[in-house]
PDB file of C-alpha atoms in Angstrom:
ATOM      1  CA  MET A   1      -6.584  -3.388  -1.537  1.00  0.00           C
ATOM      2  CA  PHE A   2      -6.905  -0.527   0.793  1.00  0.00           C
ATOM      3  CA  GLU A   3      -7.293   2.221  -1.991  1.00  0.00           C
ATOM      4  CA  ALA A   4      -8.348   5.333   0.102  1.00  0.00           C
ATOM      5  CA  PRO A   5      -7.844   8.632  -2.152  1.00  0.00           C
ATOM      6  CA  LEU A   6      -5.527  11.444  -1.421  1.00  0.00           C
ATOM      7  CA  THR A   7      -6.327  14.285   0.867  1.00  0.00           C
ATOM      8  CA  THR A   8      -6.142  17.694  -0.579  1.00  0.00           C
ATOM      9  CA  ARG A   9      -3.164  18.571   1.587  1.00  0.00           C
ATOM     10  CA  MET A  10      -1.006  15.635  -0.253  1.00  0.00           C
ATOM     11  CA  LYS A  11      -2.665  17.036  -3.531  1.00  0.00           C
ATOM     12  CA  SER A  12      -1.486  20.374  -2.795  1.00  0.00           C
ATOM     13  CA  ASP A  13       1.433  19.775  -1.567  1.00  0.00           C
ATOM     14  CA  ILE A  14       2.072  18.022  -5.150  1.00  0.00           C
ATOM     15  CA  LEU A  15       1.778  20.646  -6.676  1.00  0.00           C
ATOM     16  CA  GLU A  16       3.609  23.330  -5.072  1.00  0.00           C
ATOM     17  CA  ILE A  17       6.640  20.516  -5.256  1.00  0.00           C
ATOM     18  CA  PHE A  18       5.948  20.503  -9.102  1.00  0.00           C
ATOM     19  CA  GLU A  19       5.764  24.323  -9.084  1.00  0.00           C
ATOM     20  CA  MET A  20       8.737  24.683  -6.858  1.00  0.00           C
ATOM     21  CA  TYR A  21      11.067  22.871  -8.902  1.00  0.00           C
ATOM     22  CA  ASP A  22      10.119  23.712 -12.181  1.00  0.00           C
ATOM     23  CA  THR A  23      12.803  26.313 -11.563  1.00  0.00           C
ATOM     24  CA  ASP A  24      12.443  27.240 -15.341  1.00  0.00           C
ATOM     25  CA  LYS A  25       8.495  27.710 -15.474  1.00  0.00           C
ATOM     26  CA  LYS A  26       8.101  26.101 -18.097  1.00  0.00           C
ATOM     27  CA  GLY A  27       5.130  23.656 -17.371  1.00  0.00           C
ATOM     28  CA  GLY A  28       7.675  20.912 -16.804  1.00  0.00           C
ATOM     29  CA  LEU A  29      10.362  18.794 -14.740  1.00  0.00           C
ATOM     30  CA  SER A  30      13.503  17.408 -16.187  1.00  0.00           C
ATOM     31  CA  LYS A  31      15.335  13.949 -15.256  1.00  0.00           C
ATOM     32  CA  LEU A  32      17.023  16.654 -12.091  1.00  0.00           C
ATOM     33  CA  GLU A  33      14.095  18.115 -10.880  1.00  0.00           C
ATOM     34  CA  PHE A  34      11.738  15.075 -10.826  1.00  0.00           C
ATOM     35  CA  LYS A  35      14.531  13.366  -8.815  1.00  0.00           C
ATOM     36  CA  LEU A  36      14.612  15.971  -6.669  1.00  0.00           C
ATOM     37  CA  ALA A  37      10.829  16.798  -6.222  1.00  0.00           C
ATOM     38  CA  CYS A  38      10.103  12.646  -5.854  1.00  0.00           C
ATOM     39  CA  ILE A  39      12.832  12.731  -3.420  1.00  0.00           C
ATOM     40  CA  SER A  40      11.285  15.873  -1.478  1.00  0.00           C
ATOM     41  CA  LEU A  41       7.620  14.498  -1.508  1.00  0.00           C
ATOM     42  CA  LEU A  42       8.897  10.417  -1.004  1.00  0.00           C
ATOM     43  CA  GLY A  43      11.517  10.088   1.164  1.00  0.00           C
ATOM     44  CA  PHE A  44      13.773   8.427  -2.126  1.00  0.00           C
ATOM     45  CA  LYS A  45      14.307   8.635  -5.459  1.00  0.00           C
ATOM     46  CA  PRO A  46      12.466   7.243  -9.064  1.00  0.00           C
ATOM     47  CA  SER A  47      14.219   3.956  -9.964  1.00  0.00           C
ATOM     48  CA  LYS A  48      16.826   4.359 -13.057  1.00  0.00           C
ATOM     49  CA  PHE A  49      14.358   2.321 -14.849  1.00  0.00           C
ATOM     50  CA  GLU A  50      11.770   4.619 -14.117  1.00  0.00           C
ATOM     51  CA  ARG A  51      13.826   7.751 -15.271  1.00  0.00           C
ATOM     52  CA  LYS A  52      15.375   5.749 -18.588  1.00  0.00           C
ATOM     53  CA  GLU A  53      11.457   4.994 -19.049  1.00  0.00           C
ATOM     54  CA  LEU A  54      10.219   8.935 -17.999  1.00  0.00           C
ATOM     55  CA  PHE A  55      12.976  10.714 -20.127  1.00  0.00           C
ATOM     56  CA  PRO A  56      14.204   9.000 -23.405  1.00  0.00           C
ATOM     57  CA  THR A  57      15.942  11.820 -24.729  1.00  0.00           C
ATOM     58  CA  PRO A  58      17.720  14.935 -22.478  1.00  0.00           C
ATOM     59  CA  GLN A  59      15.422  17.287 -23.147  1.00  0.00           C
ATOM     60  CA  SER A  60      12.540  15.440 -21.625  1.00  0.00           C
ATOM     61  CA  ILE A  61      10.185  16.997 -19.466  1.00  0.00           C
ATOM     62  CA  VAL A  62       7.471  15.877 -17.002  1.00  0.00           C
ATOM     63  CA  ASN A  63       4.544  17.966 -17.147  1.00  0.00           C
ATOM     64  CA  ARG A  64       2.270  18.768 -14.471  1.00  0.00           C
ATOM     65  CA  SER A  65      -0.337  16.615 -14.643  1.00  0.00           C
ATOM     66  CA  LEU A  66       1.947  13.080 -15.712  1.00  0.00           C
ATOM     67  CA  PHE A  67       3.558  15.131 -12.420  1.00  0.00           C
ATOM     68  CA  VAL A  68       0.647  14.593 -10.845  1.00  0.00           C
ATOM     69  CA  GLU A  69      -0.929  11.122 -11.538  1.00  0.00           C
ATOM     70  CA  ILE A  70       2.618   8.993 -11.039  1.00  0.00           C
ATOM     71  CA  ILE A  71       3.442  10.903  -7.889  1.00  0.00           C
ATOM     72  CA  SER A  72      -0.399  10.377  -6.365  1.00  0.00           C
ATOM     73  CA  LYS A  73       0.061   6.176  -7.020  1.00  0.00           C
ATOM     74  CA  LYS A  74       3.539   6.174  -5.463  1.00  0.00           C
ATOM     75  CA  MET A  75       1.498   7.810  -2.585  1.00  0.00           C
ATOM     76  CA  MET A  76      -1.243   5.864  -2.309  1.00  0.00           C
ATOM     77  CA  ARG A  77       0.850   2.387  -2.491  1.00  0.00           C
ATOM     78  CA  ILE A  78       3.189   3.872   0.173  1.00  0.00           C
ATOM     79  CA  ASP A  79      -0.429   4.437   2.312  1.00  0.00           C
ATOM     80  CA  GLU A  80      -1.182   0.912   1.170  1.00  0.00           C
ATOM     81  CA  GLN A  81       1.726  -0.411   2.521  1.00  0.00           C
ATOM     82  CA  ASP A  82       1.507   1.520   5.988  1.00  0.00           C
ATOM     83  CA  ARG A  83      -2.291   0.288   6.138  1.00  0.00           C
ATOM     84  CA  MET A  84      -1.378  -3.392   5.793  1.00  0.00           C
ATOM     85  CA  ARG A  85       1.703  -3.085   8.365  1.00  0.00           C
ATOM     86  CA  GLN A  86      -0.548  -1.908  11.449  1.00  0.00           C
ATOM     87  CA  ILE A  87      -3.363  -4.676  10.566  1.00  0.00           C
ATOM     88  CA  PHE A  88      -1.276  -7.430  10.792  1.00  0.00           C
ATOM     89  CA  ASN A  89       0.934  -5.898  13.694  1.00  0.00           C
ATOM     90  CA  SER A  90      -2.617  -5.248  15.677  1.00  0.00           C
ATOM     91  CA  PHE A  91      -3.527  -9.627  14.818  1.00  0.00           C
ATOM     92  CA  ASP A  92       0.073  -9.781  16.134  1.00  0.00           C
ATOM     93  CA  LYS A  93      -0.174  -9.965  19.786  1.00  0.00           C
ATOM     94  CA  GLU A  94       2.648 -11.087  21.039  1.00  0.00           C
ATOM     95  CA  ARG A  95       4.487  -8.621  18.091  1.00  0.00           C
ATOM     96  CA  LYS A  96       6.791 -12.293  17.022  1.00  0.00           C
ATOM     97  CA  GLY A  97       6.413 -11.407  13.274  1.00  0.00           C
ATOM     98  CA  TYR A  98       3.681 -13.702  12.429  1.00  0.00           C
ATOM     99  CA  ILE A  99       0.320 -14.584  13.136  1.00  0.00           C
ATOM    100  CA  HIS A 100      -0.831 -17.626  14.859  1.00  0.00           C
ATOM    101  CA  LEU A 101      -4.220 -19.974  13.967  1.00  0.00           C
ATOM    102  CA  GLU A 102      -6.012 -18.482  17.643  1.00  0.00           C
ATOM    103  CA  ASN A 103      -4.875 -14.421  16.485  1.00  0.00           C
ATOM    104  CA  LEU A 104      -5.933 -14.961  12.950  1.00  0.00           C
ATOM    105  CA  LYS A 105      -9.300 -16.505  14.504  1.00  0.00           C
ATOM    106  CA  ASP A 106      -9.807 -13.482  16.581  1.00  0.00           C
ATOM    107  CA  ALA A 107      -8.945 -11.067  13.907  1.00  0.00           C
ATOM    108  CA  VAL A 108     -11.312 -12.892  11.696  1.00  0.00           C
ATOM    109  CA  ASN A 109     -13.920 -12.618  13.921  1.00  0.00           C
ATOM    110  CA  SER A 110     -13.441  -8.878  14.948  1.00  0.00           C
ATOM    111  CA  VAL A 111     -13.751  -8.401  11.698  1.00  0.00           C
ATOM    112  CA  ILE A 112     -17.066 -10.095  11.096  1.00  0.00           C
ATOM    113  CA  ARG A 113     -18.029  -8.504  14.154  1.00  0.00           C
ATOM    114  CA  PHE A 114     -17.554  -5.197  13.142  1.00  0.00           C
ATOM    115  CA  GLU A 115     -19.047  -5.659   9.202  1.00  0.00           C
ATOM    116  CA  LYS A 116     -22.457  -7.014  11.155  1.00  0.00           C
ATOM    117  CA  SER A 117     -22.655  -4.448  13.982  1.00  0.00           C
ATOM    118  CA  ASN A 118     -22.456  -1.920  10.773  1.00  0.00           C
ATOM    119  CA  GLY A 119     -25.546  -3.477   9.286  1.00  0.00           C
ATOM    120  CA  LYS A 120     -23.292  -4.959   6.601  1.00  0.00           C
ATOM    121  CA  LYS A 121     -25.118  -8.405   5.233  1.00  0.00           C
ATOM    122  CA  GLY A 122     -23.675 -11.518   3.574  1.00  0.00           C
ATOM    123  CA  SER A 123     -22.093 -14.582   5.212  1.00  0.00           C
ATOM    124  CA  HIS A 124     -21.117 -13.263   8.932  1.00  0.00           C
ATOM    125  CA  SER A 125     -18.853 -16.163  10.039  1.00  0.00           C
ATOM    126  CA  LEU A 126     -15.658 -18.415   8.649  1.00  0.00           C
ATOM    127  CA  SER A 127     -15.545 -22.134  10.529  1.00  0.00           C
ATOM    128  CA  THR A 128     -12.518 -23.053  11.830  1.00  0.00           C
ATOM    129  CA  PHE A 129     -12.335 -25.537   9.481  1.00  0.00           C
ATOM    130  CA  ALA A 130     -11.827 -22.939   6.634  1.00  0.00           C
ATOM    131  CA  LEU A 131      -9.306 -20.913   9.090  1.00  0.00           C
ATOM    132  CA  GLU A 132      -7.378 -23.919   9.767  1.00  0.00           C
ATOM    133  CA  THR A 133      -7.524 -24.663   5.800  1.00  0.00           C
ATOM    134  CA  LEU A 134      -6.709 -21.469   4.737  1.00  0.00           C
ATOM    135  CA  LEU A 135      -3.639 -21.384   7.100  1.00  0.00           C
ATOM    136  CA  THR A 136      -2.385 -25.210   5.946  1.00  0.00           C
ATOM    137  CA  GLU A 137      -2.609 -24.036   2.400  1.00  0.00           C
ATOM    138  CA  HIS A 138      -0.492 -20.910   3.320  1.00  0.00           C
ATOM    139  CA  ASP A 139       1.800 -21.918   5.912  1.00  0.00           C
ATOM    140  CA  GLU A 140       5.174 -22.608   3.765  1.00  0.00           C
ATOM    141  CA  ASP A 141       7.444 -23.230   6.622  1.00  0.00           C
ATOM    142  CA  ARG A 142       4.419 -25.423   8.116  1.00  0.00           C
ATOM    143  CA  SER A 143       4.863 -23.976  11.209  1.00  0.00           C
ATOM    144  CA  ASN A 144       0.871 -23.741  12.184  1.00  0.00           C
ATOM    145  CA  ARG A 145       1.874 -18.616  11.873  1.00  0.00           C
ATOM    146  CA  ILE A 146       1.474 -16.978   9.137  1.00  0.00           C
ATOM    147  CA  THR A 147       4.293 -14.831   8.373  1.00  0.00           C
ATOM    148  CA  TYR A 148       4.027 -10.770   6.983  1.00  0.00           C
ATOM    149  CA  SER A 149       4.571 -11.338   3.377  1.00  0.00           C
ATOM    150  CA  THR A 150       2.634 -14.450   3.253  1.00  0.00           C
ATOM    151  CA  PHE A 151      -0.119 -12.014   5.185  1.00  0.00           C
ATOM    152  CA  CYS A 152       0.055  -9.190   2.113  1.00  0.00           C
ATOM    153  CA  ASN A 153      -0.024 -12.276  -0.381  1.00  0.00           C
ATOM    154  CA  LEU A 154      -3.452 -13.304   0.733  1.00  0.00           C
ATOM    155  CA  ILE A 155      -4.830 -10.420   1.245  1.00  0.00           C
ATOM    156  CA  LEU A 156      -3.807  -9.213  -2.429  1.00  0.00           C
ATOM    157  CA  LYS A 157      -4.726 -12.568  -3.824  1.00  0.00           C
ATOM    158  CA  LYS A 158      -8.201 -11.475  -2.129  1.00  0.00           C
ATOM    159  CA  HIS A 159      -8.593 -14.773  -0.543  1.00  0.00           C
ATOM    160  CA  LEU A 160      -9.598 -12.964   3.271  1.00  0.00           C
ATOM    161  CA  MET A 161     -10.922 -10.298   2.346  1.00  0.00           C
ATOM    162  CA  ILE A 162     -10.376  -7.773   5.454  1.00  0.00           C
TER     163      ILE A 162
END
């Protein structure tokens, strides 16, 4: 979807938190240390399922490279969710929590104009019929509008590349 690599600062923060919570300096985090490190970096604790999977025994630890991998993926997911919400909000001009066909047309056309002005090749138009078809196919409650969750599903299914 919107895969933006972690910044140098984010990587540095991840490593700094790992070092801070690796209290015994053995190169790994215990179940409790991992939980606290996640709360420090992400603002929430990992699920019980995730903790059980990562820590099958009381002696299990998460080493530095695994910690960086896990946290990096979580940070990118959070960033993607924020970005998705920002995109949806930019299309929801009236701030009502849904996008009408006209908003969808304006949004798509603005993306097309932007891509065209930046020299991107390919099709630079999407017909009203195509947009109406898209809306009809995904308008779950037949209200002639698309909700945030439907919008996310459209993006995830790559029916509409934005």
